[in-house]
């Protein structure tokens, strides 16, 4: 692949020029490298549903059997691994699909239009539910913690009261927001890496994911209370950054046409599942938040993307799974709230926990679609581009 322009420093103007070149500057066939690479990767969209489904599965299992919160069986770590999959996917997709002649401001605007409307609405619903239940936003986590969750800065505070404030699942949005803030600054450096540098960078990212639990388990807090590890290894945004960077590295490795051993999506998926089951029985908890599955998950993301890049058949590319992948962000945000409200409403009327979950899952899907169709998609269309630029964009299309 052609050498990309190398900025002298990641200034705002330079960042604006380089964001997006990976997905846009494709070599021609006469260059002897792959051409006609698809901009969209629908199989990765389908994989997003699998990741969201993993989180829903874990929360449903905990609702059906609350003892899992103490025993921490494989069911719990499916959700943790699914969040790690989200982070790696995010780095890959953003790097692959970044736009030509983009600016950092335009990138941040599109991310805000995608993420914030759903987040703000679900936060407001939860605050309203607290009021209807006889409390206020100042009860429970407290108004400071709840407001910090609205602005997605709550996971920087080492307090259970803060990390569980607002919509509890929004902690991962705080991490994603941190990644988005850094992405235009990181991309120029990732673009400059040679093929060897990309392999070293990917290996370094994996090493960092493993270094954090090693330091915590054997140096910083051996045998200490569980919450510091839970916060620092699972929820602290800077700790999860290497997973996002790993996704960026994988996208660049793929774009260079580098020859690496191919692993099919089925062996990769089985590798993830077997790793979760085996490691949950033998590894300390600190390694299960991300380290134990980072390599199998990275392999799964790479193998899934290759299905689209090489034009191969893919079950994840089917219309149903792509649609479910499109609503997966909404599903991630609403499932905990919907299942929790149904649990509080129905268990008092003799419903079992299992019955609540079985009745609640269709409601989760319906609510997710309504949020996607009624809020997320319209806001992305209207807010992603400044109003003064919309007629020009429409003319070009």
Short mmCIF file of C-alpha atoms in Angstrom, two decimals:
data_model
loop_
_atom_site.label_atom_id
_atom_site.label_comp_id
_atom_site.label_asym_id
_atom_site.label_seq_id
_atom_site.Cartn_x
_atom_site.Cartn_y
_atom_site.Cartn_z
CA UNK A 1 0.00 0.00 0.00
CA UNK A 2 1.17 3.54 -0.68
CA UNK A 3 2.89 5.29 2.18
CA UNK A 4 0.45 7.70 3.74
CA UNK A 5 1.39 11.34 4.36
CA UNK A 6 3.25 11.72 7.61
CA UNK A 7 2.28 14.75 9.68
CA UNK A 8 5.01 16.41 11.66
CA UNK A 9 2.73 16.78 14.69
CA UNK A 10 -0.90 15.93 15.46
CA UNK A 11 -2.20 19.50 15.36
CA UNK A 12 -5.90 20.08 14.91
CA UNK A 13 -5.51 21.07 11.26
CA UNK A 14 -3.32 18.09 10.51
CA UNK A 15 -5.66 15.74 12.31
CA UNK A 16 -8.53 17.09 10.25
CA UNK A 17 -6.72 16.23 7.03
CA UNK A 18 -5.70 12.73 7.99
CA UNK A 19 -8.81 11.40 9.73
CA UNK A 20 -10.46 9.02 7.32
CA UNK A 21 -7.70 8.27 4.83
CA UNK A 22 -7.49 4.63 5.77
CA UNK A 23 -10.98 3.92 4.48
CA UNK A 24 -10.75 6.25 1.51
CA UNK A 25 -7.30 6.07 -0.09
CA UNK A 26 -7.38 2.66 -1.67
CA UNK A 27 -4.67 1.56 -4.10
CA UNK A 28 -5.63 0.79 -7.65
CA UNK A 29 -5.38 -2.67 -9.12
CA UNK A 30 -2.23 -1.81 -11.02
CA UNK A 31 -0.46 -1.14 -7.72
CA UNK A 32 -0.44 -4.87 -7.09
CA UNK A 33 -2.50 -4.64 -3.93
CA UNK A 34 -6.12 -5.21 -3.14
CA UNK A 35 -8.60 -2.74 -4.61
CA UNK A 36 -12.30 -2.13 -4.32
CA UNK A 37 -12.38 -2.73 -0.57
CA UNK A 38 -15.94 -2.21 0.72
CA UNK A 39 -16.46 0.82 2.91
CA UNK A 40 -19.27 -0.86 4.88
CA UNK A 41 -18.71 -4.07 6.82
CA UNK A 42 -22.19 -5.47 7.50
CA UNK A 43 -20.84 -8.62 9.15
CA UNK A 44 -19.32 -6.47 11.88
CA UNK A 45 -22.73 -4.86 12.30
CA UNK A 46 -24.18 -8.32 12.85
CA UNK A 47 -21.38 -9.03 15.31
CA UNK A 48 -22.44 -5.96 17.28
CA UNK A 49 -25.74 -7.68 17.96
CA UNK A 50 -23.89 -10.73 19.25
CA UNK A 51 -21.95 -8.44 21.61
CA UNK A 52 -25.10 -6.67 22.84
CA UNK A 53 -26.80 -10.05 23.16
CA UNK A 54 -23.97 -11.25 25.38
CA UNK A 55 -24.54 -8.36 27.78
CA UNK A 56 -28.30 -8.98 27.80
CA UNK A 57 -27.66 -12.67 28.44
CA UNK A 58 -25.48 -11.95 31.48
CA UNK A 59 -27.93 -9.49 33.03
CA UNK A 60 -30.81 -11.87 32.36
CA UNK A 61 -28.89 -14.74 33.97
CA UNK A 62 -28.18 -12.59 37.02
CA UNK A 63 -31.85 -11.69 37.26
CA UNK A 64 -32.93 -15.33 37.03
CA UNK A 65 -30.26 -16.55 39.45
CA UNK A 66 -28.97 -13.77 41.74
CA UNK A 67 -26.48 -16.22 43.30
CA UNK A 68 -24.34 -15.83 40.17
CA UNK A 69 -23.26 -12.44 41.51
CA UNK A 70 -21.36 -14.35 44.21
CA UNK A 71 -20.27 -17.48 42.36
CA UNK A 72 -19.18 -15.56 39.23
CA UNK A 73 -19.63 -18.43 36.81
CA UNK A 74 -19.04 -18.24 33.04
CA UNK A 75 -22.47 -16.63 32.56
CA UNK A 76 -21.15 -13.46 34.22
CA UNK A 77 -18.01 -13.27 32.11
CA UNK A 78 -19.94 -13.53 28.84
CA UNK A 79 -21.11 -9.97 29.46
CA UNK A 80 -17.65 -8.72 30.40
CA UNK A 81 -16.18 -10.26 27.25
CA UNK A 82 -18.97 -8.74 25.17
CA UNK A 83 -18.03 -5.25 26.38
CA UNK A 84 -14.41 -5.93 25.44
CA UNK A 85 -15.67 -7.01 22.01
CA UNK A 86 -17.49 -3.66 21.71
CA UNK A 87 -14.29 -1.75 22.41
CA UNK A 88 -12.21 -3.68 19.87
CA UNK A 89 -14.99 -3.42 17.29
CA UNK A 90 -15.22 0.32 17.82
CA UNK A 91 -11.53 0.85 17.12
CA UNK A 92 -11.69 -1.32 14.01
CA UNK A 93 -14.82 0.21 12.50
CA UNK A 94 -13.86 3.83 13.13
CA UNK A 95 -10.43 3.31 11.57
CA UNK A 96 -11.76 1.40 8.57
CA UNK A 97 -14.61 3.78 7.80
CA UNK A 98 -13.05 7.13 8.66
CA UNK A 99 -13.88 9.75 6.04
CA UNK A 100 -11.60 11.57 3.57
CA UNK A 101 -10.91 15.27 4.17
CA UNK A 102 -12.49 14.90 7.59
CA UNK A 103 -11.85 17.15 10.57
CA UNK A 104 -11.65 16.31 14.23
CA UNK A 105 -14.64 18.57 14.90
CA UNK A 106 -16.75 16.80 12.26
CA UNK A 107 -15.79 13.41 13.66
CA UNK A 108 -16.69 14.42 17.20
CA UNK A 109 -19.99 15.89 15.99
CA UNK A 110 -21.00 12.63 14.28
CA UNK A 111 -20.09 10.59 17.35
CA UNK A 112 -22.07 12.90 19.60
CA UNK A 113 -25.09 12.70 17.27
CA UNK A 114 -24.89 8.92 17.39
CA UNK A 115 -24.30 8.40 21.11
CA UNK A 116 -25.80 11.24 23.12
CA UNK A 117 -29.52 11.39 22.17
CA UNK A 118 -30.22 7.80 23.26
CA UNK A 119 -28.09 8.23 26.36
CA UNK A 120 -29.75 11.47 27.46
CA UNK A 121 -33.25 10.07 26.88
CA UNK A 122 -32.65 6.85 28.84
CA UNK A 123 -31.01 8.84 31.64
CA UNK A 124 -34.09 11.07 31.85
CA UNK A 125 -36.40 8.04 31.93
CA UNK A 126 -34.46 6.52 34.81
CA UNK A 127 -34.49 9.79 36.74
CA UNK A 128 -38.26 10.05 36.15
CA UNK A 129 -38.69 6.47 37.36
CA UNK A 130 -36.88 7.38 40.58
CA UNK A 131 -39.25 10.28 41.13
CA UNK A 132 -42.32 8.13 40.42
CA UNK A 133 -41.05 5.56 42.89
CA UNK A 134 -41.15 8.18 45.61
CA UNK A 135 -37.55 9.34 45.48
CA UNK A 136 -35.61 11.98 43.62
CA UNK A 137 -32.41 12.14 41.67
CA UNK A 138 -30.71 13.12 44.93
CA UNK A 139 -31.49 9.73 46.49
CA UNK A 140 -29.64 6.52 45.81
CA UNK A 141 -26.40 7.48 44.07
CA UNK A 142 -27.03 11.18 44.76
CA UNK A 143 -27.47 14.11 42.41
CA UNK A 144 -23.72 14.66 41.94
CA UNK A 145 -23.16 11.08 40.82
CA UNK A 146 -26.27 11.05 38.64
CA UNK A 147 -25.27 14.27 36.91
CA UNK A 148 -21.75 12.96 36.38
CA UNK A 149 -23.26 9.93 34.64
CA UNK A 150 -25.26 12.24 32.38
CA UNK A 151 -22.00 13.89 31.28
CA UNK A 152 -20.24 10.50 31.08
CA UNK A 153 -17.47 11.29 33.53
CA UNK A 154 -18.68 9.13 36.40
CA UNK A 155 -16.35 6.18 35.81
CA UNK A 156 -13.31 8.34 36.52
CA UNK A 157 -14.38 8.39 40.19
CA UNK A 158 -13.38 5.32 42.27
CA UNK A 159 -16.73 4.99 43.99
CA UNK A 160 -19.46 2.38 43.68
CA UNK A 161 -21.97 5.19 44.10
CA UNK A 162 -20.65 6.92 40.99
CA UNK A 163 -20.03 3.98 38.65
CA UNK A 164 -23.58 2.67 39.20
CA UNK A 165 -25.26 6.09 38.87
CA UNK A 166 -27.84 6.97 36.21
CA UNK A 167 -28.26 4.21 33.67
CA UNK A 168 -25.81 1.62 35.08
CA UNK A 169 -24.77 0.34 31.64
CA UNK A 170 -23.69 3.83 30.59
CA UNK A 171 -20.28 3.25 32.17
CA UNK A 172 -19.06 1.85 28.87
CA UNK A 173 -20.19 5.04 27.10
CA UNK A 174 -17.85 6.98 29.36
CA UNK A 175 -15.02 4.80 28.07
CA UNK A 176 -16.16 5.17 24.46
CA UNK A 177 -16.39 8.94 24.86
CA UNK A 178 -12.77 8.95 26.03
CA UNK A 179 -11.78 6.87 23.00
CA UNK A 180 -13.61 9.20 20.63
CA UNK A 181 -11.87 12.20 22.14
CA UNK A 182 -8.46 10.64 21.49
CA UNK A 183 -9.18 9.00 18.13
CA UNK A 184 -8.24 11.97 15.88
CA UNK A 185 -5.00 12.31 17.82
CA UNK A 186 -4.14 8.61 17.69
CA UNK A 187 -4.97 7.97 14.05
CA UNK A 188 -2.04 9.90 12.49
CA UNK A 189 0.42 7.86 14.52
CA UNK A 190 -1.30 4.57 13.68
CA UNK A 191 -1.25 5.52 9.98
CA UNK A 192 2.49 6.10 10.07
CA UNK A 193 3.29 2.59 11.27
CA UNK A 194 4.88 0.11 8.91
CA UNK A 195 3.57 -3.42 8.66
CA UNK A 196 6.12 -4.52 11.22
CA UNK A 197 5.20 -1.55 13.41
CA UNK A 198 1.53 -2.52 13.25
CA UNK A 199 2.28 -6.04 14.42
CA UNK A 200 4.43 -4.70 17.24
CA UNK A 201 1.73 -2.17 18.12
CA UNK A 202 -0.97 -4.85 18.22
CA UNK A 203 1.25 -7.05 20.38
CA UNK A 204 1.98 -4.08 22.63
CA UNK A 205 -1.73 -3.35 23.07
CA UNK A 206 -2.37 -6.97 24.05
CA UNK A 207 0.59 -6.84 26.46
CA UNK A 208 -0.84 -3.72 28.11
CA UNK A 209 -4.22 -5.42 28.58
CA UNK A 210 -2.41 -8.23 30.41
CA UNK A 211 -0.04 -5.95 32.32
CA UNK A 212 -2.84 -4.16 34.18
CA UNK A 213 -4.22 -7.24 36.02
CA UNK A 214 -0.71 -8.58 36.63
CA UNK A 215 0.28 -5.34 38.35
CA UNK A 216 -2.95 -5.20 40.31
CA UNK A 217 -2.98 -8.87 41.32
CA UNK A 218 0.65 -9.25 42.36
CA UNK A 219 2.00 -5.76 43.07
CA UNK A 220 -0.55 -3.06 43.85
CA UNK A 221 -3.27 -4.81 45.80
CA UNK A 222 -2.68 -8.53 46.35
CA UNK A 223 -5.52 -10.01 48.32
CA UNK A 224 -7.20 -6.62 48.74
CA UNK A 225 -10.91 -5.73 48.39
CA UNK A 226 -12.59 -6.49 45.10
CA UNK A 227 -14.00 -3.06 44.20
CA UNK A 228 -10.68 -1.32 43.42
CA UNK A 229 -9.90 -4.03 40.93
CA UNK A 230 -13.40 -3.97 39.48
CA UNK A 231 -13.17 -0.22 38.99
CA UNK A 232 -9.58 0.11 37.83
CA UNK A 233 -9.50 -2.93 35.54
CA UNK A 234 -13.04 -2.94 34.20
CA UNK A 235 -14.51 0.56 34.32
CA UNK A 236 -11.64 3.07 34.30
CA UNK A 237 -11.58 4.39 30.70
CA UNK A 238 -7.82 4.67 30.37
CA UNK A 239 -7.42 1.01 31.33
CA UNK A 240 -9.69 -0.03 28.46
CA UNK A 241 -7.94 2.16 25.87
CA UNK A 242 -5.52 -0.59 24.71
CA UNK A 243 -8.49 -2.67 23.50
CA UNK A 244 -9.71 0.21 21.35
CA UNK A 245 -6.18 0.81 20.00
CA UNK A 246 -5.90 -2.90 19.24
CA UNK A 247 -9.01 -2.57 17.06
CA UNK A 248 -7.36 0.34 15.23
CA UNK A 249 -4.24 -1.74 14.64
CA UNK A 250 -6.29 -4.64 13.27
CA UNK A 251 -8.03 -2.36 10.79
CA UNK A 252 -4.70 -1.03 9.54
CA UNK A 253 -3.25 -4.52 9.33
CA UNK A 254 -6.23 -5.55 7.23
CA UNK A 255 -5.95 -2.49 4.97
CA UNK A 256 -2.31 -3.22 4.15
CA UNK A 257 -3.11 -6.66 2.77
CA UNK A 258 -0.57 -8.18 5.14
CA UNK A 259 -0.31 -11.95 4.91
CA UNK A 260 -1.16 -13.40 8.28
CA UNK A 261 -2.56 -16.84 9.18
CA UNK A 262 -6.26 -17.04 8.42
CA UNK A 263 -8.64 -18.27 11.08
CA UNK A 264 -12.28 -18.88 10.21
CA UNK A 265 -15.07 -17.16 12.09
CA UNK A 266 -16.39 -20.43 13.57
CA UNK A 267 -13.04 -21.47 15.12
CA UNK A 268 -12.60 -17.89 16.35
CA UNK A 269 -16.05 -17.86 17.98
CA UNK A 270 -15.47 -21.28 19.55
CA UNK A 271 -12.14 -19.99 20.82
CA UNK A 272 -13.88 -17.11 22.59
CA UNK A 273 -16.49 -19.38 24.19
CA UNK A 274 -14.00 -22.02 25.32
CA UNK A 275 -11.70 -19.35 26.72
CA UNK A 276 -14.53 -17.89 28.80
CA UNK A 277 -15.56 -21.29 30.17
CA UNK A 278 -12.06 -22.55 30.95
CA UNK A 279 -10.55 -19.33 32.30
CA UNK A 280 -13.55 -18.61 34.54
CA UNK A 281 -12.65 -21.77 36.45
CA UNK A 282 -8.91 -21.20 36.81
CA UNK A 283 -7.84 -17.55 36.48
CA UNK A 284 -8.17 -14.88 39.17
CA UNK A 285 -11.01 -12.42 38.67
CA UNK A 286 -8.62 -9.61 37.70
CA UNK A 287 -7.70 -11.42 34.48
CA UNK A 288 -11.29 -12.13 33.47
CA UNK A 289 -12.39 -8.54 32.96
CA UNK A 290 -10.51 -8.28 29.65
CA UNK A 291 -7.09 -9.95 29.54
CA UNK A 292 -8.11 -13.60 29.24
CA UNK A 293 -10.24 -13.06 26.12
CA UNK A 294 -8.49 -10.18 24.36
CA UNK A 295 -6.65 -12.39 21.86
CA UNK A 296 -9.65 -14.60 20.93
CA UNK A 297 -11.86 -11.51 20.60
CA UNK A 298 -9.34 -9.72 18.39
CA UNK A 299 -9.15 -12.84 16.23
CA UNK A 300 -12.95 -12.93 15.99
CA UNK A 301 -13.19 -9.29 14.90
CA UNK A 302 -10.46 -9.74 12.28
CA UNK A 303 -11.97 -12.96 10.94
CA UNK A 304 -15.45 -11.41 10.74
CA UNK A 305 -14.22 -8.33 8.88
CA UNK A 306 -12.34 -10.50 6.41
CA UNK A 307 -15.62 -12.16 5.36
CA UNK A 308 -16.77 -8.83 3.94
CA UNK A 309 -13.39 -7.65 2.69
CA UNK A 310 -12.91 -10.88 0.73
CA UNK A 311 -16.55 -11.17 -0.39
CA UNK A 312 -17.20 -14.47 1.36
CA UNK A 313 -20.52 -15.81 2.62
CA UNK A 314 -21.46 -14.63 6.06
CA UNK A 315 -24.42 -15.46 8.28
CA UNK A 316 -23.79 -12.22 10.16
CA UNK A 317 -24.48 -10.30 6.93
CA UNK A 318 -28.07 -11.51 6.66
CA UNK A 319 -30.70 -8.72 6.78
CA UNK A 320 -32.14 -9.85 10.12
CA UNK A 321 -28.79 -9.84 11.92
CA UNK A 322 -27.72 -6.58 10.30
CA UNK A 323 -30.98 -4.99 11.46
CA UNK A 324 -30.47 -6.36 14.97
CA UNK A 325 -26.94 -4.99 14.85
CA UNK A 326 -28.30 -1.57 13.91
CA UNK A 327 -30.55 -1.49 16.98
CA UNK A 328 -27.92 -3.05 19.25
CA UNK A 329 -26.83 0.26 20.77
CA UNK A 330 -30.40 1.07 21.72
CA UNK A 331 -30.83 -2.47 23.04
CA UNK A 332 -27.72 -2.12 25.16
CA UNK A 333 -29.05 1.07 26.73
CA UNK A 334 -32.63 -0.04 27.42
CA UNK A 335 -32.41 -3.72 28.35
CA UNK A 336 -31.29 -3.25 31.96
CA UNK A 337 -33.92 -0.57 32.53
CA UNK A 338 -36.77 -2.54 30.94
CA UNK A 339 -35.96 -5.82 32.68
CA UNK A 340 -35.50 -4.04 35.99
CA UNK A 341 -38.82 -2.21 35.77
CA UNK A 342 -40.65 -5.39 34.80
CA UNK A 343 -38.99 -7.26 37.66
CA UNK A 344 -40.14 -4.66 40.18
CA UNK A 345 -43.64 -4.62 38.70
CA UNK A 346 -44.32 -8.32 38.15
CA UNK A 347 -42.56 -10.26 40.89
CA UNK A 348 -44.98 -8.76 43.41
CA UNK A 349 -47.80 -10.40 41.44
CA UNK A 350 -46.37 -13.91 41.68
CA UNK A 351 -44.23 -13.92 38.54
CA UNK A 352 -41.03 -15.95 38.75
CA UNK A 353 -37.72 -14.38 37.74
CA UNK A 354 -37.56 -16.64 34.69
CA UNK A 355 -41.05 -15.62 33.60
CA UNK A 356 -40.13 -11.95 33.95
CA UNK A 357 -37.10 -12.40 31.70
CA UNK A 358 -38.98 -14.42 29.07
CA UNK A 359 -41.76 -11.82 28.98
CA UNK A 360 -39.27 -8.95 29.06
CA UNK A 361 -37.01 -9.88 26.16
CA UNK A 362 -39.64 -9.15 23.44
CA UNK A 363 -40.33 -5.84 25.20
CA UNK A 364 -36.60 -5.07 25.13
CA UNK A 365 -36.48 -5.69 21.36
CA UNK A 366 -39.58 -3.57 20.72
CA UNK A 367 -38.30 -0.72 22.90
CA UNK A 368 -34.91 -0.91 21.20
CA UNK A 369 -36.46 -0.60 17.76
CA UNK A 370 -38.63 2.33 18.86
CA UNK A 371 -35.61 4.13 20.32
CA UNK A 372 -33.54 3.46 17.21
CA UNK A 373 -36.26 4.47 14.73
CA UNK A 374 -37.68 7.36 16.73
CA UNK A 375 -34.57 8.92 18.26
CA UNK A 376 -31.22 7.52 17.17
CA UNK A 377 -31.66 7.43 13.40
CA UNK A 378 -33.41 10.83 13.07
CA UNK A 379 -30.82 12.50 15.31
CA UNK A 380 -27.94 11.02 13.33
CA UNK A 381 -29.47 12.36 10.11
CA UNK A 382 -30.19 15.82 11.46
CA UNK A 383 -27.28 16.45 13.79
CA UNK A 384 -24.32 14.75 12.13
CA UNK A 385 -23.86 17.59 9.63
CA UNK A 386 -24.15 21.33 10.40
CA UNK A 387 -27.33 22.85 9.01
CA UNK A 388 -25.47 25.18 6.64
CA UNK A 389 -23.70 22.20 5.05
CA UNK A 390 -26.77 20.02 4.49
CA UNK A 391 -27.89 21.42 1.11
CA UNK A 392 -24.36 21.05 -0.24
CA UNK A 393 -24.12 17.49 1.04
CA UNK A 394 -27.51 16.70 -0.48
CA UNK A 395 -26.39 18.10 -3.83
CA UNK A 396 -23.28 15.95 -3.84
CA UNK A 397 -25.28 12.80 -3.05
#
